[in-house]
Coordinates of C-alpha atoms and ligand atoms in Angstrom, one line a residue:
X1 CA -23.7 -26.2 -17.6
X2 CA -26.0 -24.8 -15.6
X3 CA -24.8 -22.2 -13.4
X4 CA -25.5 -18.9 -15.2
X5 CA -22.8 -16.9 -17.8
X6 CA -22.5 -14.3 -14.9
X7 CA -21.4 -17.5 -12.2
X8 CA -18.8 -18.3 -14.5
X9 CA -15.0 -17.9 -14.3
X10 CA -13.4 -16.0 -17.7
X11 CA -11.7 -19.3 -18.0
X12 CA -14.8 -21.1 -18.3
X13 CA -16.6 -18.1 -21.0
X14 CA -13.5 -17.8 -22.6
X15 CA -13.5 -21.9 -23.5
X16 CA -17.7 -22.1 -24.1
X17 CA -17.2 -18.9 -26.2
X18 CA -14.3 -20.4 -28.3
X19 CA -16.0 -23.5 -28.5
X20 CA -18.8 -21.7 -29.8
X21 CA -21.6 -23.3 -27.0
X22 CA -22.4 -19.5 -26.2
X23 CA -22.0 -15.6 -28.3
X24 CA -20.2 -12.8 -27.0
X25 CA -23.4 -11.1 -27.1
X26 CA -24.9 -13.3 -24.9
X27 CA -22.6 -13.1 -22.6
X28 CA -22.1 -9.1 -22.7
X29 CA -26.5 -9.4 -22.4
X30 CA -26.4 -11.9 -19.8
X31 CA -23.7 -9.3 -17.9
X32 CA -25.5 -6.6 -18.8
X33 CA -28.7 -7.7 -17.0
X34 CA -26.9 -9.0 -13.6
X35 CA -25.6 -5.3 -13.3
X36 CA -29.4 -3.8 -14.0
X37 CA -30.3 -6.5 -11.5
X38 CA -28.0 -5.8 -8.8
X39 CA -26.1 -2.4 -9.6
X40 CA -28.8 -0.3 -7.7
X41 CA -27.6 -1.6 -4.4
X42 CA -24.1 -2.0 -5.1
X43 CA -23.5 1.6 -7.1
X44 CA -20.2 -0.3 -8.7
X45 CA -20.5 1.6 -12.4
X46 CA -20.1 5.0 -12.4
X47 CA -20.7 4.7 -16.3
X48 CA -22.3 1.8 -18.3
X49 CA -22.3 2.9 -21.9
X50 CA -24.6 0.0 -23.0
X51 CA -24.5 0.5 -27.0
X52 CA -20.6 0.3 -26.9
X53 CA -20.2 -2.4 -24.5
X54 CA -22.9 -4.5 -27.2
X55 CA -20.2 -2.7 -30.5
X56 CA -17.2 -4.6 -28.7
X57 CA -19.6 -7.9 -28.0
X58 CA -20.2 -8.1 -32.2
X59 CA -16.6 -7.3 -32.6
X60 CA -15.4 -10.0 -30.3
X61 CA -18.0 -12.4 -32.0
X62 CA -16.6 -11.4 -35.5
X63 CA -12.9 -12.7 -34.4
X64 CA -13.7 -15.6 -33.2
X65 CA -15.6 -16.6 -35.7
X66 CA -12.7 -15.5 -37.8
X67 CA -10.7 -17.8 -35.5
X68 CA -8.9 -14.4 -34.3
X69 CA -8.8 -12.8 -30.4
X70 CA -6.8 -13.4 -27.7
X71 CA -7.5 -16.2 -24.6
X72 CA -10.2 -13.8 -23.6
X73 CA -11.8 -13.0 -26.6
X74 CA -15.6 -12.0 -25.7
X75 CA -14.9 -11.4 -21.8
X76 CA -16.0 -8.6 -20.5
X77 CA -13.9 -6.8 -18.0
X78 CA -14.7 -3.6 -15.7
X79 CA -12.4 -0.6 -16.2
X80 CA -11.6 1.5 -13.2
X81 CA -12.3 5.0 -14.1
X82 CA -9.3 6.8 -14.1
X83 CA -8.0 4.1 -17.0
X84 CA -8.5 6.3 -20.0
X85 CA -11.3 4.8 -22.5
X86 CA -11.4 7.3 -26.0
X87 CA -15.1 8.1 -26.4
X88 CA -16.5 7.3 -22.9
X89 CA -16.1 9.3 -20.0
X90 CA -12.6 9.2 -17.6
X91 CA -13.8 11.0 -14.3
X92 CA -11.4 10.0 -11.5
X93 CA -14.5 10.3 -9.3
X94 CA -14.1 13.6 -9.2
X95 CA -16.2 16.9 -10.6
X96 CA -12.7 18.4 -11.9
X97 CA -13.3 15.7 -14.6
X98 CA -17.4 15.2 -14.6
X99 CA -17.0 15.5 -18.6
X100 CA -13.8 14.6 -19.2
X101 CA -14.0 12.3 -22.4
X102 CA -10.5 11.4 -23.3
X103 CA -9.6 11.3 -27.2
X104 CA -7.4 8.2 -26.9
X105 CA -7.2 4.7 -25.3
X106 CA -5.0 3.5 -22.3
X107 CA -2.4 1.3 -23.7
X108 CA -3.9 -1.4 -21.5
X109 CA -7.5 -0.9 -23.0
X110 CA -5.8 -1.0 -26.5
X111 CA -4.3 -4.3 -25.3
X112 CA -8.2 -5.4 -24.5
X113 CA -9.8 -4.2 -27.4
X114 CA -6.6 -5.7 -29.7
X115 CA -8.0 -9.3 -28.0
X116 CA -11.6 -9.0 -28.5
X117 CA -12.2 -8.6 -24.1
X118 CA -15.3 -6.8 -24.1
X119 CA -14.3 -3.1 -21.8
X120 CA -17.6 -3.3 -19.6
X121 CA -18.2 0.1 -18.3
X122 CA -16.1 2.5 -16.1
X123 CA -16.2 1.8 -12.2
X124 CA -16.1 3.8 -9.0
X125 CA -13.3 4.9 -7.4
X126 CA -12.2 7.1 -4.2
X127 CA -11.3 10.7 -5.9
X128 CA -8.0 10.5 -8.0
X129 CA -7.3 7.1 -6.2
X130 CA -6.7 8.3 -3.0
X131 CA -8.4 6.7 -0.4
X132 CA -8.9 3.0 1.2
X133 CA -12.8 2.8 1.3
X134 CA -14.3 4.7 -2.2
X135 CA -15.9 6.8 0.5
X136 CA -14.0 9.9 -1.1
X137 CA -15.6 9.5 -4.5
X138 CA -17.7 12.6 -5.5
X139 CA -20.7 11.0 -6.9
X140 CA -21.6 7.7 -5.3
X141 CA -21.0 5.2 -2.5
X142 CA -20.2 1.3 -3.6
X143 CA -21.2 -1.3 -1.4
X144 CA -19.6 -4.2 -0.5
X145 CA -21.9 -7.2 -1.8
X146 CA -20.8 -9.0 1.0
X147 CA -22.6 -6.6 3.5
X148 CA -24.5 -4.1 1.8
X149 CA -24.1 -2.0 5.3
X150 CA -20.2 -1.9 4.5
X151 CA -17.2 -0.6 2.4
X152 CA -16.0 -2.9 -0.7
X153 CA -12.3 -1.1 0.5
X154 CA -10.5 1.5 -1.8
X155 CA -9.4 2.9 -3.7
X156 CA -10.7 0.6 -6.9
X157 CA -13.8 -0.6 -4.6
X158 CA -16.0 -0.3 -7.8
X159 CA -13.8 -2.9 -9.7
X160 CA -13.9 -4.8 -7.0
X161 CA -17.3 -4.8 -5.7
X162 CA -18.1 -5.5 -9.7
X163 CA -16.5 -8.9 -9.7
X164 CA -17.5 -10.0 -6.0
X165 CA -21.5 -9.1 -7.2
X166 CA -20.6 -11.4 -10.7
X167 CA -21.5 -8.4 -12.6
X168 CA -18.1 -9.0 -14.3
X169 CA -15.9 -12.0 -14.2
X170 CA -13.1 -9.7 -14.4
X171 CA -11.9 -5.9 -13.6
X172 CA -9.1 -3.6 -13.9
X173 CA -8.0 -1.7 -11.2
X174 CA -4.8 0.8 -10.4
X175 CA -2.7 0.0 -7.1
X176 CA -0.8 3.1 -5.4
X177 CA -0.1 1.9 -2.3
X178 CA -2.7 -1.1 -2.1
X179 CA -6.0 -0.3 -3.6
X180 CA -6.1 -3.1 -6.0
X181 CA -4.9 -5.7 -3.1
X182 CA -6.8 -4.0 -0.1
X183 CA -10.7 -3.8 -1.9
X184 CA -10.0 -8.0 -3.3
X185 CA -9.2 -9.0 0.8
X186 CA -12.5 -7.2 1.4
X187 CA -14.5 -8.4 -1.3
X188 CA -13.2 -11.7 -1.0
X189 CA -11.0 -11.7 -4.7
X190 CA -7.9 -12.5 -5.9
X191 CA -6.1 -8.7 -6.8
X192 CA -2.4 -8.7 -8.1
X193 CA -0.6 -5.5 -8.2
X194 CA 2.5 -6.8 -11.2
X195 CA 5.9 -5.2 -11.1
X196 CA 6.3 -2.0 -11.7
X197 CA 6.2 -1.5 -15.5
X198 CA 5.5 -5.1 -16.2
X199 CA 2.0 -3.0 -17.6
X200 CA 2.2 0.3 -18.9
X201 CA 0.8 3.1 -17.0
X202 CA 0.2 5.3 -20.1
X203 CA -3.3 6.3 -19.8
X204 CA -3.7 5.8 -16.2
X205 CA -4.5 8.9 -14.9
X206 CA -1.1 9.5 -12.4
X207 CA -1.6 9.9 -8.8
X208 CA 2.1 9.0 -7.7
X209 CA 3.9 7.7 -10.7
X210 CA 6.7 6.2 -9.3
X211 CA 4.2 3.8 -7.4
X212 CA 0.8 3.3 -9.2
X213 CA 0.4 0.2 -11.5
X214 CA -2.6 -1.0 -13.0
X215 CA -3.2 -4.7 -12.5
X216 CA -6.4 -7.1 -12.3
X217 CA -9.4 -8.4 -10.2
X218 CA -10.9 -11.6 -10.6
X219 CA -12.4 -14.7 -8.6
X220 CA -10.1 -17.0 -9.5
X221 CA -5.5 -17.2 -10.0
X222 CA -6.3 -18.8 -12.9
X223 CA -8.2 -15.7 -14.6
X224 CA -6.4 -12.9 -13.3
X225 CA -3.7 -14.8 -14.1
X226 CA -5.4 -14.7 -17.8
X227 CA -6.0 -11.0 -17.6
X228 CA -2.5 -10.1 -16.7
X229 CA -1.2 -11.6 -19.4
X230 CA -3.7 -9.5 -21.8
X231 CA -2.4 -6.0 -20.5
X232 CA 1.5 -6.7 -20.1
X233 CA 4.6 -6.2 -22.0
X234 CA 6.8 -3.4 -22.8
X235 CA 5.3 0.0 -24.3
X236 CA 7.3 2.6 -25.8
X237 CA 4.6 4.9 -24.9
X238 CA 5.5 5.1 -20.9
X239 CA 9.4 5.8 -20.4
X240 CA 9.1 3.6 -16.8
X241 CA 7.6 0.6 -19.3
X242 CA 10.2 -2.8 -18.5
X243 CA 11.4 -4.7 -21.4
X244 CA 9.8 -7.5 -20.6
X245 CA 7.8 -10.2 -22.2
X246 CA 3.9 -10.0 -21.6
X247 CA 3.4 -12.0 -18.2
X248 CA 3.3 -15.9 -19.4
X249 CA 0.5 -18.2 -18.2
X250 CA 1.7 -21.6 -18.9
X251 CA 3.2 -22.7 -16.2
X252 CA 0.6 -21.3 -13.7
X253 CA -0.7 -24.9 -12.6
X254 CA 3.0 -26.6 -12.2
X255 CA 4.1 -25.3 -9.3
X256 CA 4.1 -27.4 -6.1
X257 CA 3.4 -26.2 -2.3
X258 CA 5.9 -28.8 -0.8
X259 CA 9.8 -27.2 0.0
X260 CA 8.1 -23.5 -0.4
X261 CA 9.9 -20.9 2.1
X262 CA 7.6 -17.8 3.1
X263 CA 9.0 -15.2 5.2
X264 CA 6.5 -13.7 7.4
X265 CA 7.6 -10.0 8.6
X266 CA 7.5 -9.4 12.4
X267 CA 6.1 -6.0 11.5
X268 CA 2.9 -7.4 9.8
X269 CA 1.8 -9.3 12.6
X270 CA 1.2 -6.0 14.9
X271 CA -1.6 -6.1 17.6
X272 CA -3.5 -3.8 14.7
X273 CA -4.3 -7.2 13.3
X274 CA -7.8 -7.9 14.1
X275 CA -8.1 -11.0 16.6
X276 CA -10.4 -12.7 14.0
X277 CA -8.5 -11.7 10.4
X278 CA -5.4 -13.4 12.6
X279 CA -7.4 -16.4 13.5
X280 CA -8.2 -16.6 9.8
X281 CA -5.0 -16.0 8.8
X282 CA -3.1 -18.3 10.8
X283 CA -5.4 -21.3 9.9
X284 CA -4.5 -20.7 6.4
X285 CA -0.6 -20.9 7.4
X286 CA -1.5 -24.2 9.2
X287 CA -3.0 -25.8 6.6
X288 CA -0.4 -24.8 4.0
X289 CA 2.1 -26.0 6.5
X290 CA 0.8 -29.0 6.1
X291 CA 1.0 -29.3 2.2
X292 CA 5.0 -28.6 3.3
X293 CA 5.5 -25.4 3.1
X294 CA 7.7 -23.4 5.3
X295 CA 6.7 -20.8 7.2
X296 CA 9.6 -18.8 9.0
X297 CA 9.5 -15.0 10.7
X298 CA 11.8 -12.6 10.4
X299 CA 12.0 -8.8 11.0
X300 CA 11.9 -6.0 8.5
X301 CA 12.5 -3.1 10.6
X302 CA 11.8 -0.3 8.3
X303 CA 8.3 -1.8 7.5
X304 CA 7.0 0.5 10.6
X305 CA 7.6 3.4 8.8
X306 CA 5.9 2.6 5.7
X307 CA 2.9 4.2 6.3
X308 CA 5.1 7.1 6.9
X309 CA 6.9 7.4 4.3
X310 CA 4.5 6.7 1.6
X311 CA 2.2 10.0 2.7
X312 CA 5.5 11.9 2.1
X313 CA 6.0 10.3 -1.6
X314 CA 2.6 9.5 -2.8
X315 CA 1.7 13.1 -1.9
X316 CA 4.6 14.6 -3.3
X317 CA 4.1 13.4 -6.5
X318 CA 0.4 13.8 -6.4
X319 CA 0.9 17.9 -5.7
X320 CA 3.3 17.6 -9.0
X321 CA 1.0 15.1 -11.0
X322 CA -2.4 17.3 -10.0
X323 CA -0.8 20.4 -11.3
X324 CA -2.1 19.9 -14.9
X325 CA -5.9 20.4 -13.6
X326 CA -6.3 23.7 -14.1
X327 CA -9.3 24.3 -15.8
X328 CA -7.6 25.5 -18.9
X329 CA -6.1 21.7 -20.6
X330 CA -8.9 19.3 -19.0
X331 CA -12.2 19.3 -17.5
X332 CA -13.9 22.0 -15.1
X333 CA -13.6 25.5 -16.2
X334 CA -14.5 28.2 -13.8
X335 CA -13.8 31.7 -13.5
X336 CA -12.4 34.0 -10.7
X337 CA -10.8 37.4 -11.1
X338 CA -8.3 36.9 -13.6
X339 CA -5.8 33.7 -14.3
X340 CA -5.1 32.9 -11.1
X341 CA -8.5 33.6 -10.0
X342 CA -9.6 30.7 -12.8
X343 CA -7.4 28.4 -11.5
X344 CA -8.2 28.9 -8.1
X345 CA -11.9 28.5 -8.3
X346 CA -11.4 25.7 -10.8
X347 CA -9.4 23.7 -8.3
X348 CA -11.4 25.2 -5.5
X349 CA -15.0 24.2 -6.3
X350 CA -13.5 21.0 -8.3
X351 CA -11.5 18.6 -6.2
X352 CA -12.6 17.5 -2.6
X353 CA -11.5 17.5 1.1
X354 CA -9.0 14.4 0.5
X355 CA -7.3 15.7 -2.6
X356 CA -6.6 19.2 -1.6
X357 CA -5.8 18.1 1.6
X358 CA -2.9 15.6 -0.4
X359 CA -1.7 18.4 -2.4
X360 CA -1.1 20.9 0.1
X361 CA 0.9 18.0 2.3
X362 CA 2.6 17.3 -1.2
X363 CA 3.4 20.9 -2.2
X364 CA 5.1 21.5 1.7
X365 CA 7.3 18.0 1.5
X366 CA 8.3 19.8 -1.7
X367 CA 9.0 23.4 -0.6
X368 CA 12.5 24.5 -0.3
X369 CA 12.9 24.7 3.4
X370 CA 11.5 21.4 4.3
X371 CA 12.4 19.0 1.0
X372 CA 15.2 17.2 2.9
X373 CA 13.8 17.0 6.4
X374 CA 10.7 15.1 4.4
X375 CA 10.8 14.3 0.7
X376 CA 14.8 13.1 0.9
X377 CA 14.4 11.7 4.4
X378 CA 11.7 9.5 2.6
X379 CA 13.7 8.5 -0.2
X380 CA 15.7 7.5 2.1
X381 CA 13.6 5.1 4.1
X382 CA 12.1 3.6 1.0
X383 CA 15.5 2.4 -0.2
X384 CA 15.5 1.1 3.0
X385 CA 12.9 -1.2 3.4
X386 CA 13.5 -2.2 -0.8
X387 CA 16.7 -3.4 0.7
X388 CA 15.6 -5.3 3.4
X389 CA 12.8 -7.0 0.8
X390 CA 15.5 -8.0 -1.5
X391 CA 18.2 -9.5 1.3
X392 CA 14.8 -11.5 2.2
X393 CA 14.9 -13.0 -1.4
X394 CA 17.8 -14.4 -1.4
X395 CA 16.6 -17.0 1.3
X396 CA 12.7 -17.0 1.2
X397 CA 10.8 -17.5 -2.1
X398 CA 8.3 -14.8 -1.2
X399 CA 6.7 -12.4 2.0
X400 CA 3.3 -13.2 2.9
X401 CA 1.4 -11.5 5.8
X402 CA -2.3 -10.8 6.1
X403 CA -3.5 -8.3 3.4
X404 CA -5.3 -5.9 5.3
X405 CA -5.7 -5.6 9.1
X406 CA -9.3 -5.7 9.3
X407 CA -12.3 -7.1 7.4
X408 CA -14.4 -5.0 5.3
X409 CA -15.6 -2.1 8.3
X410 CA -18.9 -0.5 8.4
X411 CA -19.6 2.8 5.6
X412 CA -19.1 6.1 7.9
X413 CA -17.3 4.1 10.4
X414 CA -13.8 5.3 9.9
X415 CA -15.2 8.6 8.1
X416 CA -13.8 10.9 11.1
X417 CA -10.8 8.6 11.8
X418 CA -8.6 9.4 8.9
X419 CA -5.4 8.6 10.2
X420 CA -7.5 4.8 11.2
X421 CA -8.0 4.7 7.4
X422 CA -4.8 5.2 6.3
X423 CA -2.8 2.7 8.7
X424 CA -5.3 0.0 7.1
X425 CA -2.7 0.3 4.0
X426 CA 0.5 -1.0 5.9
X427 CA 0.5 -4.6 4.9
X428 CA 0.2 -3.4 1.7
X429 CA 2.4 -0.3 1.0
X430 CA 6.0 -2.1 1.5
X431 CA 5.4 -3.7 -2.3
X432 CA 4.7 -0.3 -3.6
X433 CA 8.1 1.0 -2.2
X434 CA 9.9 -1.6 -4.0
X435 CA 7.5 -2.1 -7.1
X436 CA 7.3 -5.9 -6.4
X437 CA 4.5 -8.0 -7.7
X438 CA 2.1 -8.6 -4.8
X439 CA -1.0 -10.4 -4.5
X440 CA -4.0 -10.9 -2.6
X441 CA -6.2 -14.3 -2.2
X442 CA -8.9 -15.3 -0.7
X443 CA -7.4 -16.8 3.2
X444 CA -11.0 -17.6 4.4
X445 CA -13.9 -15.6 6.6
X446 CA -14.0 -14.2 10.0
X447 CA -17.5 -13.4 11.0
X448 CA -18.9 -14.1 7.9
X449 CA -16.2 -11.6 5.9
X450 CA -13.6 -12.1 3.7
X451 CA -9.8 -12.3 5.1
X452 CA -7.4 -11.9 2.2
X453 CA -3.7 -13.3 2.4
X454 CA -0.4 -11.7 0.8
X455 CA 2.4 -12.8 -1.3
X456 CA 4.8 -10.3 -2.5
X457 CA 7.7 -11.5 -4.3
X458 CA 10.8 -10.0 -6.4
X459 CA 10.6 -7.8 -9.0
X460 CA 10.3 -9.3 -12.4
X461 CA 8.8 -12.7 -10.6
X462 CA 5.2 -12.2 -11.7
X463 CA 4.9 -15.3 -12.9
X464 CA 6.1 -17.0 -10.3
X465 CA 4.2 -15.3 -7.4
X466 CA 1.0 -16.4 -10.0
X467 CA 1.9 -19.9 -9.6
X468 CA 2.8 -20.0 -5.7
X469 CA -0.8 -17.9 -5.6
X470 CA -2.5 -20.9 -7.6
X471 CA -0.5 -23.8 -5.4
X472 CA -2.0 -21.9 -2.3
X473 CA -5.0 -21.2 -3.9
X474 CA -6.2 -25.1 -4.2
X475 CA -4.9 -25.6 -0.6
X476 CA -7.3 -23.6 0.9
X477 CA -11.1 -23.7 1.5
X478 CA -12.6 -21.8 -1.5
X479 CA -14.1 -18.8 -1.1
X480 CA -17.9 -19.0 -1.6
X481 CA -19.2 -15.7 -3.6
X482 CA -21.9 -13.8 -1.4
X483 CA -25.1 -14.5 -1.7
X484 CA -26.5 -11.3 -3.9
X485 CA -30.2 -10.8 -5.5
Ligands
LIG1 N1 -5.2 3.9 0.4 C1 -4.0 4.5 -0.1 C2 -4.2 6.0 -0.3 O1 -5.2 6.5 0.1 C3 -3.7 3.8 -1.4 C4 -4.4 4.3 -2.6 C5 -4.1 3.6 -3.8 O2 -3.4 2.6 -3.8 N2 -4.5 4.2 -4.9 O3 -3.4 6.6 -0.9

């Protein structure tokens, strides 16, 4: 073959490594130089612990030679750094955590490791997830490889900037209220957000727990469809964990475009839309109308408030889930004038603007006086819009709408617009409400930029929203991978 190890797809690595044509160390090696090569533009690693990424390499070699390790054995995947990794450091992106090294592995990265996939360094991410263009990170800016000049998207725009450079095949990011989907439309990815508990969330550092899940980047269906399979399946360990098999994989290729019903929401198709991301988007519906399937709108009327409601809950649960930073169990430690004074500078000096700024909204929707008119109100709305998803189902075998609104925008250009950042999350929210598996794929480019495209389907259909992804997938133009150093 003669593209090289870093062009490949996992599929491909994962086949030349079991058929022994290449090692796991050199494929970690070959990895390992395309991030020297490229990583000083891009800034996707916050942490690249080279002697441990070549342990895992031997140890991946060792089972297959065994015969052992999963489909992936010897892959190397990116780990978005607030997945906790025992030995290397878990920083969130934020200097409340600067030398946090946690004592124990993710159940996700215990899932890798049980495999033989190589854990390939610790990516950047927008402080404690929150954000939409890994602006908000403390330490660096990623750029999108696309367009050095612009965002990858957030929050997990390090995992995804990772894969769209081919410093990784594959990366692990987390997905809140769309920051696994959002950064693949920029970057030009597939990103799949499972189910809610379909993978466990013990380990992930929580930002608001009764929406994050951790799920996979990649550049193809086929291998995050590989990777989700790795890091599923029921775990004792996080009380929200479904008892569920791990996401299957062999029926991935079967499924057929022709008789399909999408839904496509009234809501999503808003004038924020930009003119070219619509042009891209609706050429993509044309040419899978063509392969049959049916393409029918319909109105979700609570889907306008989405945005709404989710910075009532996500900050709510934020303020609550923050609360354990406070400089006495984790991280920074700074003094004031007495406990309180500790805490306060701690929290002070540690987390930035976007944070505080999410707990204090958090810790009002909370307070006594205002938890109905907000926090219940919310709740309220959210089961809602699940509702109005779910009566969808019954006729439609999935929602698809664009993925995000825009293509990847300039760094600093939405900097002093936040309230222009966060409606950039609408397409995306609606599956956090409901915890529905939702993915993104590659719909085309507009102005030389990726345009991703949506599928969100019922909860528990993971597999099937795969295999519609991978129908649609081969119907489409592929999605070249920018041209990069
Ligand atoms: N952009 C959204 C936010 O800022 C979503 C983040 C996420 O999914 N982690 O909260």
């Amino acid at each position: 073959m003669s593209q090289p190890l870093f062009a490949q797809s996992a599929a491909d690595l994962a086949r030349r490594l079991r058929a022994r044509e290449v090692s796991a160390t050199e494929v970690a090696e070959a990895h390992l130089d395309r991030v020297s090569a490229t990583d000083p533009q891009v800034g996707a690693f916050l942490t690249m612990p080279r002697d441990e990424v070549m342990a895992d390499a031997a140890a991946a070699q060792a089972m297959l030679d065994r015969g052992e390790g999963g489909p992936l054995c010897g892959v190397p995947v990116g780990i978005k750094d607030n997945i906790s990794t025992r030995g290397v450091a878990t920083t969130c992106a934020s200097k409340l955590l600067e030398n946090y090294v946690p004592p124990f592995d993710a159940t996700v990265i215990e899932k890798l490791r049980a495999q033989g996939i190589v854990c390939f360094g610790k990516t950047n991410l927008d402080e404690f997830a929150m954000g939409t263009s890994c602006e908000n990170s403390a330490f660096q800016l990623t750029r999108n490889p696309w367009d050095l000049d612009r965002t990858p998207g957030g929050s997990s725009g390090g995992s995804a900037a990772c894969v769209a450079a081919q410093q990784v095949p594959l990366s692990l990011g987390s997905d809140t209220g769309g920051s696994i989907r959002l950064p693949a439309a920029l970057c030009g990815l597939v990103g799949f957000k499972p189910t809610y508990g379909r993978v466990s969330r013990y380990g992930l550092i929580a930002f608001g727990s009764s929406l994050d899940q951790i799920g996979p980047f990649g550049r193809t269906v086929e291998d995050v469809a590989l990777l989700s399979e790795a890091i599923s399946g029921y775990d004792h360990l996080d009380s929200t964990s479904l008892d569920r098999h791990p996401i299957q994989t062999n029926a991935l290729k079967s499924g057929s475009l022709r008789g399909l019903k999408l839904a496509i929401p009234d809501q999503l198709m808003t004038d924020e839309i930009q003119p070219g991301v619509r042009a891209t988007f609706e050429s993509a519906l044309d040419l899978l109308r063509k392969e049959g399937v049916e393409i029918t709108p319909v109105s979700l009327p609570s889907i306008q408030y989405g945005v709404t409601t989710y910075y009532i809950i996500a900050p709510a649960e934020a303020s609550s889930n923050l609360a354990r930073f406070d400089g006495i169990r984790y991280g920074l430690r700074l003094e004031g004038e007495g406990h309180i004074g500790n805490v306060a500078t701690t929290r002070g000096e540690g987390f930035g603007h976007e944070v505080k700024a999410r707990i204090m909204i958090g810790t009002y929707v909370l307070s006594a006086g205002y938890y109905d008119a907000y926090y219940t109100r919310a709740q309220q709305v959210r089961a809602l819009m699940v509702q109005e998803f779910e009566s969808t189902y019954r006729d439609f075998d999935a929602v698809i709408s664009p993925t995000s609104p825009s293509v990847a925008f300039r760094l600093g250009e939405l900097k002093d617009n936040p309230m222009a950042m966060k409606l950039l999350d609408f397409c995306t929210i609606p599956a956090n409400m409901g915890g529905f598996p939702s993915i993104s794929i590659p719909a085309g480019l507009s102005d030389h930029l990726p345009v991703g495209l949506q599928l969100t389907g019922p909860i528990g259909d993971d597999e099937r929203i795969l295999q519609l992804a991978y129908a649609l997938e081969q119907a489409l133009p592929p999605t070249p991978s920018p041209a990069m150093g």
